[in-house]
PDB file of C-alpha atoms in Angstrom:
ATOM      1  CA  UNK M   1     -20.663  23.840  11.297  1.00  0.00           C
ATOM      2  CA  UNK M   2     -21.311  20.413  10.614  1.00  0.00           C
ATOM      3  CA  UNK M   3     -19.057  17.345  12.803  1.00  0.00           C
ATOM      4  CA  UNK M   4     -17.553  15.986  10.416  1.00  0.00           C
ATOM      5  CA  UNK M   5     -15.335  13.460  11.910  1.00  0.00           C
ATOM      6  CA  UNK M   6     -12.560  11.181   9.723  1.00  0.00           C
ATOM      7  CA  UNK M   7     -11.455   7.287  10.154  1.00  0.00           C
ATOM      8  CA  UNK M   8      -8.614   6.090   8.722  1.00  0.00           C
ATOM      9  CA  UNK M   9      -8.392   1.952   9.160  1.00  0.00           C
ATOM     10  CA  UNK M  10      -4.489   0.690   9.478  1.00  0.00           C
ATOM     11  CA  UNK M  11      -4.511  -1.495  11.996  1.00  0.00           C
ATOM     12  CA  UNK M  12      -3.632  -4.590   8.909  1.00  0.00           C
ATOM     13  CA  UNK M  13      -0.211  -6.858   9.705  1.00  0.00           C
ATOM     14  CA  UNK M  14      -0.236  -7.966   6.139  1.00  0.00           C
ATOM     15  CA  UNK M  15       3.943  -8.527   5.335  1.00  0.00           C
ATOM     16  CA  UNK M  16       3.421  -9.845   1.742  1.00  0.00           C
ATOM     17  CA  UNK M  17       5.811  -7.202   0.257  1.00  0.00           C
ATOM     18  CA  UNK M  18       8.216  -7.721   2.987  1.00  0.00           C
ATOM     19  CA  UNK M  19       8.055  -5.167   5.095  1.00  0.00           C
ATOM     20  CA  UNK M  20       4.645  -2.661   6.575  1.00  0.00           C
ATOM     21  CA  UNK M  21       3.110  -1.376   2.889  1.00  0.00           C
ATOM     22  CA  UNK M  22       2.253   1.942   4.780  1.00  0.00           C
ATOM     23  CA  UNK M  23       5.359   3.100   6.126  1.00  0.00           C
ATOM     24  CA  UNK M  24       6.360   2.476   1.693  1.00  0.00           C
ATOM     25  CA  UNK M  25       7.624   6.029   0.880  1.00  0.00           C
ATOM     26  CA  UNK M  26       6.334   7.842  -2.317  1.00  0.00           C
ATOM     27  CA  UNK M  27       8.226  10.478  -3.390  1.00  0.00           C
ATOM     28  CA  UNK M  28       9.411  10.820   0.025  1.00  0.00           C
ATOM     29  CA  UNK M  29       6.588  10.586   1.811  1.00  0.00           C
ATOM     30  CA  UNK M  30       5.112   7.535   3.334  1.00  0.00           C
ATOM     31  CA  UNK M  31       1.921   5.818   2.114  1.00  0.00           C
ATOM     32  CA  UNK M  32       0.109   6.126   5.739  1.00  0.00           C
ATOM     33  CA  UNK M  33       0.873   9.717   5.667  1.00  0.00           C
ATOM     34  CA  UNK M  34      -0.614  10.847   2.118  1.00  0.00           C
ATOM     35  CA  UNK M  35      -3.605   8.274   3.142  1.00  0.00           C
ATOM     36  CA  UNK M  36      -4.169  10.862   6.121  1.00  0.00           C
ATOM     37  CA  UNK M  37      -2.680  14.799   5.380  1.00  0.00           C
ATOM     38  CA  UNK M  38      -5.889  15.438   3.138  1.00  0.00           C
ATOM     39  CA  UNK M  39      -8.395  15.020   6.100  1.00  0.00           C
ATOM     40  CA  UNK M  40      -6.133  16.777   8.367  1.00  0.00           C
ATOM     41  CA  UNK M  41      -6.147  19.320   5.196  1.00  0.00           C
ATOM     42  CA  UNK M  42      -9.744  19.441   4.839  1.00  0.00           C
ATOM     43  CA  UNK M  43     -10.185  21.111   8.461  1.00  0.00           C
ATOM     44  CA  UNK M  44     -13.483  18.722   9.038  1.00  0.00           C
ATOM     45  CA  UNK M  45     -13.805  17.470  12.183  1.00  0.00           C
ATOM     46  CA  UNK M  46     -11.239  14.959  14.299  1.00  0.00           C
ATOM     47  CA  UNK M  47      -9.551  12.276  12.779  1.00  0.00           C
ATOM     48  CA  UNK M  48      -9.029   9.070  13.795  1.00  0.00           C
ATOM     49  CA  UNK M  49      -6.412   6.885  12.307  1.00  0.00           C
ATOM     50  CA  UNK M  50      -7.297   2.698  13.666  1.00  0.00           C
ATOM     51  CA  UNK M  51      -3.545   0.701  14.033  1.00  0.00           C
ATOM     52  CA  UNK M  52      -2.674  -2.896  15.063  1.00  0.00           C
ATOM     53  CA  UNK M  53       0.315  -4.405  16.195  1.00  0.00           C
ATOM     54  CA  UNK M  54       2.261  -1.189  14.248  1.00  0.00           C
ATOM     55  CA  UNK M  55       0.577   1.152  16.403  1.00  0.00           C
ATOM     56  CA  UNK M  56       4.175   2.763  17.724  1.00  0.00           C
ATOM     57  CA  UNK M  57       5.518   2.549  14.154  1.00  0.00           C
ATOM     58  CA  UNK M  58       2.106   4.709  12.697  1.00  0.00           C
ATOM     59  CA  UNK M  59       2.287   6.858  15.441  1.00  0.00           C
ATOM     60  CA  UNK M  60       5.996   7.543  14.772  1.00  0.00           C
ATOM     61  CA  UNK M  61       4.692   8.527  11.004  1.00  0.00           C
ATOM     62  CA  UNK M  62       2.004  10.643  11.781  1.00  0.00           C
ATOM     63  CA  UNK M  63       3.563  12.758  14.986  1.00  0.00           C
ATOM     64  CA  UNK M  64       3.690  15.426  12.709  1.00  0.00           C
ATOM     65  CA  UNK M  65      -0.294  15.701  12.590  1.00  0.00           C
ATOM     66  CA  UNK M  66      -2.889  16.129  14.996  1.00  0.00           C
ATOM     67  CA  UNK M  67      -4.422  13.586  14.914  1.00  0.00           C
ATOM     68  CA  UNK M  68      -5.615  10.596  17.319  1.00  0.00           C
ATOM     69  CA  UNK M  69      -4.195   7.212  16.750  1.00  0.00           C
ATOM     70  CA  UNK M  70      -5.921   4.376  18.496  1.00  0.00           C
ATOM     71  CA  UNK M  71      -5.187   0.756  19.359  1.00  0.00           C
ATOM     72  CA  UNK M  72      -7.694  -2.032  17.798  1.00  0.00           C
ATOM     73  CA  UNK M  73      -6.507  -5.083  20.057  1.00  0.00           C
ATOM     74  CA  UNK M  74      -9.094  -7.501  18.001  1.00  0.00           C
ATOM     75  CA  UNK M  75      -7.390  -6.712  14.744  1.00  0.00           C
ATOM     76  CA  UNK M  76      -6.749 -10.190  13.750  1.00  0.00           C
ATOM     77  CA  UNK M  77     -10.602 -10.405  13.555  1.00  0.00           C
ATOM     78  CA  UNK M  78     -10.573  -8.632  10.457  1.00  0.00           C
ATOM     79  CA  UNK M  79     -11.447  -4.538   9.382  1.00  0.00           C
ATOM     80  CA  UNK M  80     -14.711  -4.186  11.308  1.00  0.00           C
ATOM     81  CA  UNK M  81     -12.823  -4.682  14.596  1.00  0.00           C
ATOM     82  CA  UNK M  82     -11.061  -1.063  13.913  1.00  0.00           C
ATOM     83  CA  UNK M  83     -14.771   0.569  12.556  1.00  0.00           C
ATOM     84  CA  UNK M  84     -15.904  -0.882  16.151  1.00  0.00           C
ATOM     85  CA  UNK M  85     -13.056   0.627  17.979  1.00  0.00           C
ATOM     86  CA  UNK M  86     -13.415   3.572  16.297  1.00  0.00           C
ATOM     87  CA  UNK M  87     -16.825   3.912  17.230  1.00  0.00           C
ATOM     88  CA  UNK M  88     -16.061   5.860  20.782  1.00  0.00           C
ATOM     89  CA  UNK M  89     -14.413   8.904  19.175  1.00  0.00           C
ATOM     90  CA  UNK M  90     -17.016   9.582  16.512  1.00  0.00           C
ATOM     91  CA  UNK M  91     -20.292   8.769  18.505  1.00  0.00           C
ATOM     92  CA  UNK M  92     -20.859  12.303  18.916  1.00  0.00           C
ATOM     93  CA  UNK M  93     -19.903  13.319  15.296  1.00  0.00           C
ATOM     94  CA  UNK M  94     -22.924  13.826  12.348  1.00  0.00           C
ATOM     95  CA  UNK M  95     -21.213  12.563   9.917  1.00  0.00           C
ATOM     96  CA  UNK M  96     -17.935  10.680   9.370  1.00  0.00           C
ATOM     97  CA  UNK M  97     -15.247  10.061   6.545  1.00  0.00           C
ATOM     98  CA  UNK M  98     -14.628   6.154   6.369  1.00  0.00           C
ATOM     99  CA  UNK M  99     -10.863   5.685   4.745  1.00  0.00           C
ATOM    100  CA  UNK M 100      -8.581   3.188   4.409  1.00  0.00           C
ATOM    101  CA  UNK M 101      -4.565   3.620   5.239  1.00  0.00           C
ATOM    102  CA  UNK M 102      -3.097   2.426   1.987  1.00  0.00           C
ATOM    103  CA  UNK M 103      -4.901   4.601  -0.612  1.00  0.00           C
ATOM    104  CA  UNK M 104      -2.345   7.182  -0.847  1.00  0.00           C
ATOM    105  CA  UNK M 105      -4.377   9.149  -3.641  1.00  0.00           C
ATOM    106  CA  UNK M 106      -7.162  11.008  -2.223  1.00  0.00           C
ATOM    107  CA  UNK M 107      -6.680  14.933  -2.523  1.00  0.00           C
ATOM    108  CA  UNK M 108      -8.823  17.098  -0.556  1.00  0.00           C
ATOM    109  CA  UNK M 109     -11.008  18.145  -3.403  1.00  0.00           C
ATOM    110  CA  UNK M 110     -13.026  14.728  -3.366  1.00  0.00           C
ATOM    111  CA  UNK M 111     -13.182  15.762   0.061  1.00  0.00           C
ATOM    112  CA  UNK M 112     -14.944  19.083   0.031  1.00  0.00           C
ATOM    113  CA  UNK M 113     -17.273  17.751  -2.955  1.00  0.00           C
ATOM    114  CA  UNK M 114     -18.407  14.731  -0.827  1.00  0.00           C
ATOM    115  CA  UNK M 115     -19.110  17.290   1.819  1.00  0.00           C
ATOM    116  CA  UNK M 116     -21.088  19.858  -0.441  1.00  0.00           C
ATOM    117  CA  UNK M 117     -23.059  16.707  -1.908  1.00  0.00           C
ATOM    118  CA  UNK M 118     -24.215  15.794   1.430  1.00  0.00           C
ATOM    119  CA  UNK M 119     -25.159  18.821   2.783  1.00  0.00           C
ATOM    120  CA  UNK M 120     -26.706  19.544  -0.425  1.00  0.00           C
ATOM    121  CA  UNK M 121     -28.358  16.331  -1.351  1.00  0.00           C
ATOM    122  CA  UNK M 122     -28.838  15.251   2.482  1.00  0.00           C
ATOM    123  CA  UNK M 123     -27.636  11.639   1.393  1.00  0.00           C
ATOM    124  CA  UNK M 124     -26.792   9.304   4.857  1.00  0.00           C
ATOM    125  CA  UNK M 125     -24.296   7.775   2.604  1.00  0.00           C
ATOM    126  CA  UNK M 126     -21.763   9.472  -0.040  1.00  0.00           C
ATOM    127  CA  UNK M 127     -19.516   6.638  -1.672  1.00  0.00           C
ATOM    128  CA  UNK M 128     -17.119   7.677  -5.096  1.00  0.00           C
ATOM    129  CA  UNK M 129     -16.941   5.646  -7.900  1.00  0.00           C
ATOM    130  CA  UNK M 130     -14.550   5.480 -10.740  1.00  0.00           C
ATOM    131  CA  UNK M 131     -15.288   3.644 -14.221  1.00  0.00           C
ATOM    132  CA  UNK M 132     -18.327   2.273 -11.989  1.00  0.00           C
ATOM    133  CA  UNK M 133     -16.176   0.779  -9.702  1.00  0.00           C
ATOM    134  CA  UNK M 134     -16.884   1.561  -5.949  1.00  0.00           C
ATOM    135  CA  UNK M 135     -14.398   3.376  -3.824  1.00  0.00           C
ATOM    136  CA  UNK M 136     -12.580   5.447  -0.909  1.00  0.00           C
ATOM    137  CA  UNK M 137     -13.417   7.004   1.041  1.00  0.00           C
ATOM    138  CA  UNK M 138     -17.231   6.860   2.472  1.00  0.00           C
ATOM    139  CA  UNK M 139     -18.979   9.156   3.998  1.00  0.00           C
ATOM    140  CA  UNK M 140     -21.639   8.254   6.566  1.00  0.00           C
ATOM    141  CA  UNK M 141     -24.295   9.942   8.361  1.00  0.00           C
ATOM    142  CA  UNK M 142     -23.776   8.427  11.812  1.00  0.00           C
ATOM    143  CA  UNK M 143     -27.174   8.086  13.905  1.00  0.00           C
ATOM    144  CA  UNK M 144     -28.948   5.814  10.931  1.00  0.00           C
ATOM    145  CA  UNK M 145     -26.313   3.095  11.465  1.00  0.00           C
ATOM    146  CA  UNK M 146     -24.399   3.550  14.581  1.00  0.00           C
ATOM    147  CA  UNK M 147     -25.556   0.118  16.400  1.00  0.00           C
ATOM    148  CA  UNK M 148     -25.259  -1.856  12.933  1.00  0.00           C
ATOM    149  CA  UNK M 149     -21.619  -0.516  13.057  1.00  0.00           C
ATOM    150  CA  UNK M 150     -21.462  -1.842  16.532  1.00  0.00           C
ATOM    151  CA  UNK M 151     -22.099  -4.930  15.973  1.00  0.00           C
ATOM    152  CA  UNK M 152     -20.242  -5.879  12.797  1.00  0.00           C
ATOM    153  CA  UNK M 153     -17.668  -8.390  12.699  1.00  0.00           C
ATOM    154  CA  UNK M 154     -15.433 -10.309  10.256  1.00  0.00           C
ATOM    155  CA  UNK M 155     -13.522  -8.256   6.857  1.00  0.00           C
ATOM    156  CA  UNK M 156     -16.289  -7.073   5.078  1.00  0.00           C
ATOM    157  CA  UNK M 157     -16.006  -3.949   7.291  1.00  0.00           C
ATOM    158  CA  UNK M 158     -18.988  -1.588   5.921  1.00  0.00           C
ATOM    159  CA  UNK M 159     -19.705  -3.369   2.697  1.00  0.00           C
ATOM    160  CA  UNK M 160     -22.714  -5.403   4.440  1.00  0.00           C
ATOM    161  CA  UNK M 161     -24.120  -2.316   5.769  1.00  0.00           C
ATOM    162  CA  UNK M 162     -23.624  -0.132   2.475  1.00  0.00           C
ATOM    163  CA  UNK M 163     -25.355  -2.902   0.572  1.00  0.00           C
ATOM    164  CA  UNK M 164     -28.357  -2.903   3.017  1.00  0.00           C
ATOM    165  CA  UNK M 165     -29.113   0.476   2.495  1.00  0.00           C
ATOM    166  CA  UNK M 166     -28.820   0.830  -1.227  1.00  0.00           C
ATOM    167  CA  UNK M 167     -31.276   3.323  -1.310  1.00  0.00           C
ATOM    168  CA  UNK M 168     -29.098   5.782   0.537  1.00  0.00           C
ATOM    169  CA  UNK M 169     -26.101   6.356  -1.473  1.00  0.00           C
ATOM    170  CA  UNK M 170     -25.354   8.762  -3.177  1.00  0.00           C
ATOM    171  CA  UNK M 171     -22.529   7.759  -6.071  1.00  0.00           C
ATOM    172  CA  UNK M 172     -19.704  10.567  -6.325  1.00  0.00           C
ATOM    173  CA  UNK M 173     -17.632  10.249  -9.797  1.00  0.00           C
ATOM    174  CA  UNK M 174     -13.923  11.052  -9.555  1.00  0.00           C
ATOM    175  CA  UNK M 175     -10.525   9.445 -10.590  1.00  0.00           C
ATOM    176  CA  UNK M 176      -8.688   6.489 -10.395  1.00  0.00           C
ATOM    177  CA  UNK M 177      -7.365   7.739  -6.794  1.00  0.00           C
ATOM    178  CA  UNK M 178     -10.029   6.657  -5.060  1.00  0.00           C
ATOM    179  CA  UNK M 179      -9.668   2.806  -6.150  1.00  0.00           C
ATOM    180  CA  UNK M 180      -6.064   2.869  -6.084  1.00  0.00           C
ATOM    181  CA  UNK M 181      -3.794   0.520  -2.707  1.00  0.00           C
ATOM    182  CA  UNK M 182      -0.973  -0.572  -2.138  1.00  0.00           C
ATOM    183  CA  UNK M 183      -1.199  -4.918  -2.055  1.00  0.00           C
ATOM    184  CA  UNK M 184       1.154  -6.258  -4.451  1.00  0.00           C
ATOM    185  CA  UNK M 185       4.652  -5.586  -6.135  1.00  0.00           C
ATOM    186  CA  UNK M 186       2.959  -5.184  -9.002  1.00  0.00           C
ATOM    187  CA  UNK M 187       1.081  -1.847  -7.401  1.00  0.00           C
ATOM    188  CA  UNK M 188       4.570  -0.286  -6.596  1.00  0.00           C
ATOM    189  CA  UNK M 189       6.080  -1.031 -10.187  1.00  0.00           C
ATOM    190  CA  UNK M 190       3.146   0.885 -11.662  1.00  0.00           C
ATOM    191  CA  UNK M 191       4.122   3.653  -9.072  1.00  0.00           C
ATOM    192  CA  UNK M 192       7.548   3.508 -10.411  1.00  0.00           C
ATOM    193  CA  UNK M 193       6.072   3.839 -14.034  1.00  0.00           C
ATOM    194  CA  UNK M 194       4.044   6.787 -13.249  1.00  0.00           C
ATOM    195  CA  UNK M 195       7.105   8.634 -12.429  1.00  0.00           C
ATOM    196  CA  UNK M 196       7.084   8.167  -8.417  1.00  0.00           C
ATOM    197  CA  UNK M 197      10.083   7.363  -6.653  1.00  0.00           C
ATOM    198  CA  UNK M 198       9.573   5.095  -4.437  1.00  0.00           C
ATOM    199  CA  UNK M 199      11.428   3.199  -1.512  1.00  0.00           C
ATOM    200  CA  UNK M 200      10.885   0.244   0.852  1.00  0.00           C
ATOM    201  CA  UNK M 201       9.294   0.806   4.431  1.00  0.00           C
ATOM    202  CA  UNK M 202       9.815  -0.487   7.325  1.00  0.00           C
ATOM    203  CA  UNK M 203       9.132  -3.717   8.793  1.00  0.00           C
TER     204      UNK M 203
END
């Protein structure tokens, strides 16, 4: 079977809310770990969750899974730091899942379609879109761009290299889930008016 591996960035600090946005519970359960159960669900390949200076406190969240939680010490750098210190654990893999940690609505059915369009289609890049409006996750074939990943830098994370390949996505329509995060106040009051119930996380 194909190695399919899966990334999940959360090494941020951001405190705007308060307190860490991931470790924000909805309906019970906290935003890091909805952002991660589906890939763990999906039975792909390993998966990698990137932290920062929370690394004990995302650990703590995701003991329950197996999954590998690593320590990006350049996070202050910006999100390409964690694709770069991902980059030993998926080296090996054909393909990986690029996701980030506060985009609690991805269900494992975007998963397994992004997976049948690439083995069917045999895009190197599988991005969904919603209302035309690019999302999460990404799904990458790994040898084409390995050593541009390596030596990105800054917060544009994989935008630069997506946009340098245009030619090799392949656009995946779903829902709303795959744009929605968690930034603002305003993002948990329309969380609140969906019917979740939510509480505060930790800080």
């Amino acid at each position: 079977m194909t190695k399919i591996c899966s990334v999940i960035l959360a090494a941020g600090s951001s405190r705007r809310l308060g307190f860490n946005k991931l470790t924000l519970k909805i309906d019970s359960e906290t935003v890091i770990l909805r952002s991660v159960r589906p890939f763990v669900d999906a039975h792909l390949g390993s998966v990698i969750v990137v932290a920062g200076p929370d690394l004990k406190l995302i650990a703590q969240e995701l003991n329950s899974l197996p999954v590998t939680v690593v320590y990006n010490e350049d996070h202050i750098t910006g999100m390409s730091s964690s694709i770069v210190a991902a980059l030993p654990w998926i080296r090996e893999a054909e393909a990986v899942f690029f996701h980030l940690g506060d985009k609690p609505f991805i269900g494992t059915g975007l998963l397994s379609e992004m997976v049948e369009a690439y083995r069917a289609e045999g895009a190197n890049i599988i991005l969904p879109v919603c209302r035309r409006e690019k999302g999460h996750p990404v799904l990458m074939r790994v040898a084409p761009y390995i050593e541009e990943m390596t030596g990105l830098h800054g917060d544009k994370g994989l935008r630069e290299v997506i946009e340098k390949h245009k030619e090799d996505v392949l656009f995946i329509e779903t829902d709303e889930g795959a744009l929605f995060d968690i930034d603002t106040a305003d993002d948990i009051r329309s969380l609140t008016e969906r019917g979740y119930t939510v509480e505060k996380g930790e800080s």
